[in-house]
Structure formats: structure tokens, C-alpha cells
Short mmCIF file of C-alpha atoms in Angstrom, two decimals:
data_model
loop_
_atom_site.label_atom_id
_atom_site.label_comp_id
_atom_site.label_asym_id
_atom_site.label_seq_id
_atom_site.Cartn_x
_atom_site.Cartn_y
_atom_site.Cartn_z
CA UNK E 1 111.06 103.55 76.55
CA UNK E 2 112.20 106.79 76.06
CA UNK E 3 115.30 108.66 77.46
CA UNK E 4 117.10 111.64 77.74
CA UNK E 5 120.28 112.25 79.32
CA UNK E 6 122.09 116.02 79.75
CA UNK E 7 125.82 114.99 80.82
CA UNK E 8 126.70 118.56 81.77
CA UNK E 9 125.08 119.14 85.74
CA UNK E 10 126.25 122.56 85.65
CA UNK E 11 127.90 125.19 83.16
CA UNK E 12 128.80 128.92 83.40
CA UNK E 13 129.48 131.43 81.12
CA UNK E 14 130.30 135.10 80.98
CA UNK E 15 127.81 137.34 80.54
CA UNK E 16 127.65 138.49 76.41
CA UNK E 17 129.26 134.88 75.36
CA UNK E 18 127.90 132.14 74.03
CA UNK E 19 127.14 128.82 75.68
CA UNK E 20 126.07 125.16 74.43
CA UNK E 21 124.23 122.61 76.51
CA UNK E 22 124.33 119.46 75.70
CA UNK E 23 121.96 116.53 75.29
CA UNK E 24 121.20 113.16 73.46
CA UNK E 25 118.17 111.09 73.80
CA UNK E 26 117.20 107.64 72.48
CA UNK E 27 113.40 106.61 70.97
CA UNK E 28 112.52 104.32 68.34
CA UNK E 29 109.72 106.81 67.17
CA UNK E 30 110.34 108.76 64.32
CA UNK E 31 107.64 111.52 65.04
CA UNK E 32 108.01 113.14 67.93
CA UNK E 33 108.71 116.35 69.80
CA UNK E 34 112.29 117.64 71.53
CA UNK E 35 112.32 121.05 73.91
CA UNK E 36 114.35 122.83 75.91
CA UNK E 37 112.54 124.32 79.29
CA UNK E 38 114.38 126.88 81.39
CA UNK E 39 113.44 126.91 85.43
CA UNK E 40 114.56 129.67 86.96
CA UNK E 41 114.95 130.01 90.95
CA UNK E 42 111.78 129.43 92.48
CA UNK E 43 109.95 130.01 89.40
CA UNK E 44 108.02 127.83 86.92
CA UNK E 45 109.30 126.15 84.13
CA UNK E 46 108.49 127.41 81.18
CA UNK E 47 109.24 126.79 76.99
CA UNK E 48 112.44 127.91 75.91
CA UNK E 49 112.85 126.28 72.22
CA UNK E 50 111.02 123.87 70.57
CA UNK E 51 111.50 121.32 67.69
CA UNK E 52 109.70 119.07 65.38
CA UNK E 53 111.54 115.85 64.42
CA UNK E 54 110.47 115.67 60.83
CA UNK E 55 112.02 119.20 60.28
CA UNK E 56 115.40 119.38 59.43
CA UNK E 57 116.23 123.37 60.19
CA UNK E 58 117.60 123.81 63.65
CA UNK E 59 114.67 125.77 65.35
CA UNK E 60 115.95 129.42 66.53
CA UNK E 61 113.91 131.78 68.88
CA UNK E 62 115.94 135.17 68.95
CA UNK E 63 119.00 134.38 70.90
CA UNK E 64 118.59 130.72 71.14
CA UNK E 65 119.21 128.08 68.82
CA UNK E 66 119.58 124.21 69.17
CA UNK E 67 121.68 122.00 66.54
CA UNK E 68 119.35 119.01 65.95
CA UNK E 69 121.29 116.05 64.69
CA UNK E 70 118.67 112.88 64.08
CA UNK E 71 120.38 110.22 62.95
CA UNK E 72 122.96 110.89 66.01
CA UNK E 73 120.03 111.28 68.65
CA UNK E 74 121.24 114.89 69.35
CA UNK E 75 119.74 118.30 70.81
CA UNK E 76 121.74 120.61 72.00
CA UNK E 77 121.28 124.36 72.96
CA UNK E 78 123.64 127.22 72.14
CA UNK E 79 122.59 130.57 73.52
CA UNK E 80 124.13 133.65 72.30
CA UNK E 81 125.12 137.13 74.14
CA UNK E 82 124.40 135.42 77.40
CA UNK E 83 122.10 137.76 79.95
CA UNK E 84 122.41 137.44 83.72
CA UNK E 85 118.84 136.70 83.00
CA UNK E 86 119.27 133.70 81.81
CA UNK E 87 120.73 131.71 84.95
CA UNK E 88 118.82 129.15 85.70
CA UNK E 89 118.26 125.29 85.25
CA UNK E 90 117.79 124.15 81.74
CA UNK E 91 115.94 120.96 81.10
CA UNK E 92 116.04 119.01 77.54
CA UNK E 93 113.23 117.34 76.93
CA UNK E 94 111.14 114.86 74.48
CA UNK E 95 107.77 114.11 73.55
CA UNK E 96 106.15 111.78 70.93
CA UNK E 97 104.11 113.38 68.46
CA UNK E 98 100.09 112.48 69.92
CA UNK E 99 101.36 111.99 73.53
CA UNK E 100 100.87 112.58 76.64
CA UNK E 101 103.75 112.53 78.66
CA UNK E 102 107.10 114.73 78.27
CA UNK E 103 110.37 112.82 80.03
CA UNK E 104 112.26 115.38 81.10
CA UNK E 105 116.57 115.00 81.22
CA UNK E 106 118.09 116.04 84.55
CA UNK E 107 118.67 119.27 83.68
CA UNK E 108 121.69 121.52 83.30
CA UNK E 109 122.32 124.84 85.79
CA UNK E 110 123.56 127.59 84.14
CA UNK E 111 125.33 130.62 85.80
CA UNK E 112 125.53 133.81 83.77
CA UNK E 113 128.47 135.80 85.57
CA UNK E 114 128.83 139.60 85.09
CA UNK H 1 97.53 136.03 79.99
CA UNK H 2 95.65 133.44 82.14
CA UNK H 3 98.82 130.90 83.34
CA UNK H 4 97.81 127.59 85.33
CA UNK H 5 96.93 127.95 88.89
CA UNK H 6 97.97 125.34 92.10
CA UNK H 7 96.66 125.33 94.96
CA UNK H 8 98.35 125.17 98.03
CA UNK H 9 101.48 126.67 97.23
CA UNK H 10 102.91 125.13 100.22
CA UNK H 11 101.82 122.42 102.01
CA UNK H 12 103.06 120.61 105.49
CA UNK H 13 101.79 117.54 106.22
CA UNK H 14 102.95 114.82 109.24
CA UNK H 15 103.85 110.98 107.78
CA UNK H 16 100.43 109.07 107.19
CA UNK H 17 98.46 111.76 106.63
CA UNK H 18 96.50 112.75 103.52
CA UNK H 19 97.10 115.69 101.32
CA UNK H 20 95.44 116.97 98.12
CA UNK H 21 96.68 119.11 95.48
CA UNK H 22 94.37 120.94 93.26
CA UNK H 23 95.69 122.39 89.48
CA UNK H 24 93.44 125.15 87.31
CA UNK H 25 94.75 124.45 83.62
CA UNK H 26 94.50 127.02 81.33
CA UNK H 27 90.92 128.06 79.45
CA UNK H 28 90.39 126.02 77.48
CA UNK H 29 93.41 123.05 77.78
CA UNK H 30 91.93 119.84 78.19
CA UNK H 31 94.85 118.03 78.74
CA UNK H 32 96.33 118.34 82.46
CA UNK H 33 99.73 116.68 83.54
CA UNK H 34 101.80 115.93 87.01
CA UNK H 35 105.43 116.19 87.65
CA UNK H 36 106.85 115.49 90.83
CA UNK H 37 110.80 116.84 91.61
CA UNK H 38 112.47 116.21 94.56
CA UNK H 39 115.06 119.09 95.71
CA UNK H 40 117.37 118.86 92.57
CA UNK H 41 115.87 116.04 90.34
CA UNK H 42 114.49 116.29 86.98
CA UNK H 43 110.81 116.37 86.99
CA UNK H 44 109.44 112.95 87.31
CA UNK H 45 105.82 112.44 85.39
CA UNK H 46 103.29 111.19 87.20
CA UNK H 47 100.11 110.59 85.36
CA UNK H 48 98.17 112.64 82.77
CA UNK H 49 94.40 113.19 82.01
CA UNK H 50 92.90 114.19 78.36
CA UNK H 51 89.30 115.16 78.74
CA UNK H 52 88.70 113.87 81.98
CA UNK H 53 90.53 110.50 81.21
CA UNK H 54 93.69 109.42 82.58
CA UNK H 55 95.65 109.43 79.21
CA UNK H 56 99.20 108.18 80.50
CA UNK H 57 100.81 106.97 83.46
CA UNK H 58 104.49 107.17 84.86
CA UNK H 59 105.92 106.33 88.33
CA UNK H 60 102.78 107.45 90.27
CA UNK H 61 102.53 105.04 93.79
CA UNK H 62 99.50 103.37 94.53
CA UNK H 63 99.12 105.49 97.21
CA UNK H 64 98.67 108.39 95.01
CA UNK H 65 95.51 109.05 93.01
CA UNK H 66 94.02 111.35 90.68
CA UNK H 67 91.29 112.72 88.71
CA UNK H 68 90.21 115.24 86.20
CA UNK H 69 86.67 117.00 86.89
CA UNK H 70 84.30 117.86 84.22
CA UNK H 71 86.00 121.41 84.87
CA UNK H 72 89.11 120.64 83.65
CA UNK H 73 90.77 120.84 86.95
CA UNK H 74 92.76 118.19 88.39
CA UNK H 75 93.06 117.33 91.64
CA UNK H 76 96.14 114.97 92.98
CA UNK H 77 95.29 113.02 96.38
CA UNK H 78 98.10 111.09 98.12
CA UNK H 79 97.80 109.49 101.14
CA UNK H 80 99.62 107.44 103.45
CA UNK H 81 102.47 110.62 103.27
CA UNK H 82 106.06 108.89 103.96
CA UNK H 83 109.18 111.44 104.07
CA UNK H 84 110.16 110.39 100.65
CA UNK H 85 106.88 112.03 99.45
CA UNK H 86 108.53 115.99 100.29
CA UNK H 87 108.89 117.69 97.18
CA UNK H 88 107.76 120.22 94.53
CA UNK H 89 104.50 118.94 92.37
CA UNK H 90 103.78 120.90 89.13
CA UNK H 91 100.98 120.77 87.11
CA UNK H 92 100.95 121.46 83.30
CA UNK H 93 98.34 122.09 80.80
CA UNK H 94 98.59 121.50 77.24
CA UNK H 95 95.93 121.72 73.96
CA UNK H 96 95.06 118.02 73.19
CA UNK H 97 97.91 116.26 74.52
CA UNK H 98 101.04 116.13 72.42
CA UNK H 99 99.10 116.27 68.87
CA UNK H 100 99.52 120.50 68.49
CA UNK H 101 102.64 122.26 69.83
CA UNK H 102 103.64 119.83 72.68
CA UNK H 103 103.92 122.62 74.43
CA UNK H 104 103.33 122.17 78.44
CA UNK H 105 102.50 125.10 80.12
CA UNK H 106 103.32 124.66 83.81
CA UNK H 107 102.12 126.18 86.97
CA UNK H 108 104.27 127.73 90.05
CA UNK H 109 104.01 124.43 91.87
CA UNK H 110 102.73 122.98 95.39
CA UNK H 111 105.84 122.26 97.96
CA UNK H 112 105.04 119.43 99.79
CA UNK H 113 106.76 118.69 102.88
CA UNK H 114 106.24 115.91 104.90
CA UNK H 115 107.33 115.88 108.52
#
């Protein structure tokens, strides 16, 4: 079975600096899907980054990134010039490639202080 | 943009009763998926349906049931409601499962709370 763990329950950051979230996840697929969802308060979740397993460039959407690592089982997020926008809870999570079911982590809450 | 829709947004309920959920995926999804999360848990899957078929299945109890109409909708019936039951229930659509973008696009949610 699939897993993903996010070790960090909460981070913060100043607003305009750059924060990483963490997260590692173990499967014995090799095709398969990893995201990164953002919830903010009292609002749906909704698709923050997303990347393909068989692709080895780190997937970037404007001021987000993730560092992908394979072989170590490794996802992280780094987002750059932080908005107070962007508080919220973060969740890291996988899907295999076909499927129908994304496990979720338990999610990192990020404050973005001014 | 036409998001997915959930009805009731907010639902009480007393222990043993019966509720039902209902979720409006987006045009043309086929695929329709439930999360449960308790007040500040990651979202727990449930079950999924691909064209009207139940497609996977997670930590749904038996008390819990669900289908996918020839709509598309999906509605999520649990009954025998125990306290443990409170908690938000999302509903996400996606094209053909997990075989395009992966994507899941979620609704606002239905807030269960069970007295």
C-alpha cells in the first residue's frame, strides 16, 4: 500500500521569503502521479503543483516548484516570494498512473506573516 | 468555470439517523471520488465510481453506501450516524480516473455533524 508522510505539522515564513515543505512517500509502482494541494480556511482544496514520475525535471508553476528525488522517495515544495495569500494547509499527495484513489499526507499549515 | 457542486453544505443530524450527501461533478467528469476529514486530519478516501461503477474502495464503513447515477452525480448515504461520523465530506471529480492529469477537482464540502 501506498503512503505518504509530511513530518512538518506546521511552518511559517515571512512574507517575500521562500519556504520548503517537506514530504516522502513509499510505492512499489514506478508510474504514478505526486501533487501538492493547498486548502485554504474554509475553502476547497484545490491543485497547487503537479508531477509525473517518469519525468525527471522538477515541475514549476510560477512561484512554486517541488524538488522530485525518485530513487529517495522525495517531493518536496519550495515556494518563492511568499504572499499572505498563500496561508493555508498544504497537502502532498500521490496517485498511481490509471487510478482511482489519491492518499493524501497529513498536511502541512503554513502561515505567511507580514 | 463550472466547479463541482455538494449538496447540503451543512448538515445536522442526531446519532442513528440517516443522512445523504449528494455531489454534481464537473460536465463532463465521469469519475467521482469521496474524502472524509475529521477537524484537522488529512482527507481520508472513501470510495470512488468511474462511469457509474465503484472503481476503488478505502476505509468506507459498512454503514456507509454509495452510488453513481447515470447522471454522473453521486450520492453518499450513511446511516446508523455515531458521533465519530461529524466531519467535512468532499467530493472530487476527475477525467477518467487517474489515466489523464490525475488531477481531482474538489467541491466546497458537506459538514456533517452528528449530535
Amino acid at each position: 500500500a501506498q503512503t505518504v508522510t509530511q513530518s512538518q505539522p506546521e511552518m511559517s515564513v515571512q512574507e517575500a521569503e521562500t519556504v520548503t515543505l517537506s514530504c516522502t512517500y513509499d510505492t512499489s509502482e514506478s508510474n504514478y502521479y505526486l501533487f501538492w494541494y493547498k486548502q485554504p480556511p474554509s475553502r476547497q482544496m484545490i491543485l497547487v503543483i503537479r508531477q509525473e514520475a517518469y519525468k525527471q525535471q522538477n515541475a514549476t508553476e510560477n512561484r512554486f516548484s517541488v524538488n522530485f528525488q525518485k530513487a529517495a522517495k522525495s517531493f518536496s515544495l519550495k515556494i518563492s516570494d511568499s504572499q499572505l495569500g498563500d496561508t493555508a494547509m498544504y497537502f502532498c499527495a500521490f496517485m498511481n498512473t490509471g487510478g482511482f484513489k489519491t492518499i493524501f499526507g497529513a498536511g502541512t499549515r503554513l502561515f505567511v506573516k507580514a | 468555470a463550472a466547479g463541482v457542486i455538494q449538496s447540503p453544505r451543512h448538515l445536522i443530524k442526531e446519532k442513528r439517523e440517516t443522512a445523504t450527501l449528494k455531489c454534481y461533478p464537473i460536465p463532463r467528469h465521469d469519475t467521482v471520488y469521496w474524502y472524509q476529514q475529521g477537524p484537522g486530519q488529512d482527507p481520508q478516501f472513501l470510495i470512488s465510481f468511474y462511469e457509474k461503477m465503484q472503481s476503488d474502495k478505502g476505509s468506507i464503513p459498512d454503514r456507509f453506501s454509495a452510488q453513481q447515477f447515470s447522471d454522473y452525480h453521486s450520492e453518499l448515504n450513511m446511516s446508523s450516524l455515531e458521533l465519530g461520523d461529524s466531519a467535512l465530506y468532499f467530493c472530487a471529480s476527475s477525467s477518467y480516473g487517474g489515466a489523464t492529469t490525475g488531477e481531482l477537482f474538489f467541491g466546497e464540502g458537506s459538514r456533517l455533524t452528528v449530535l
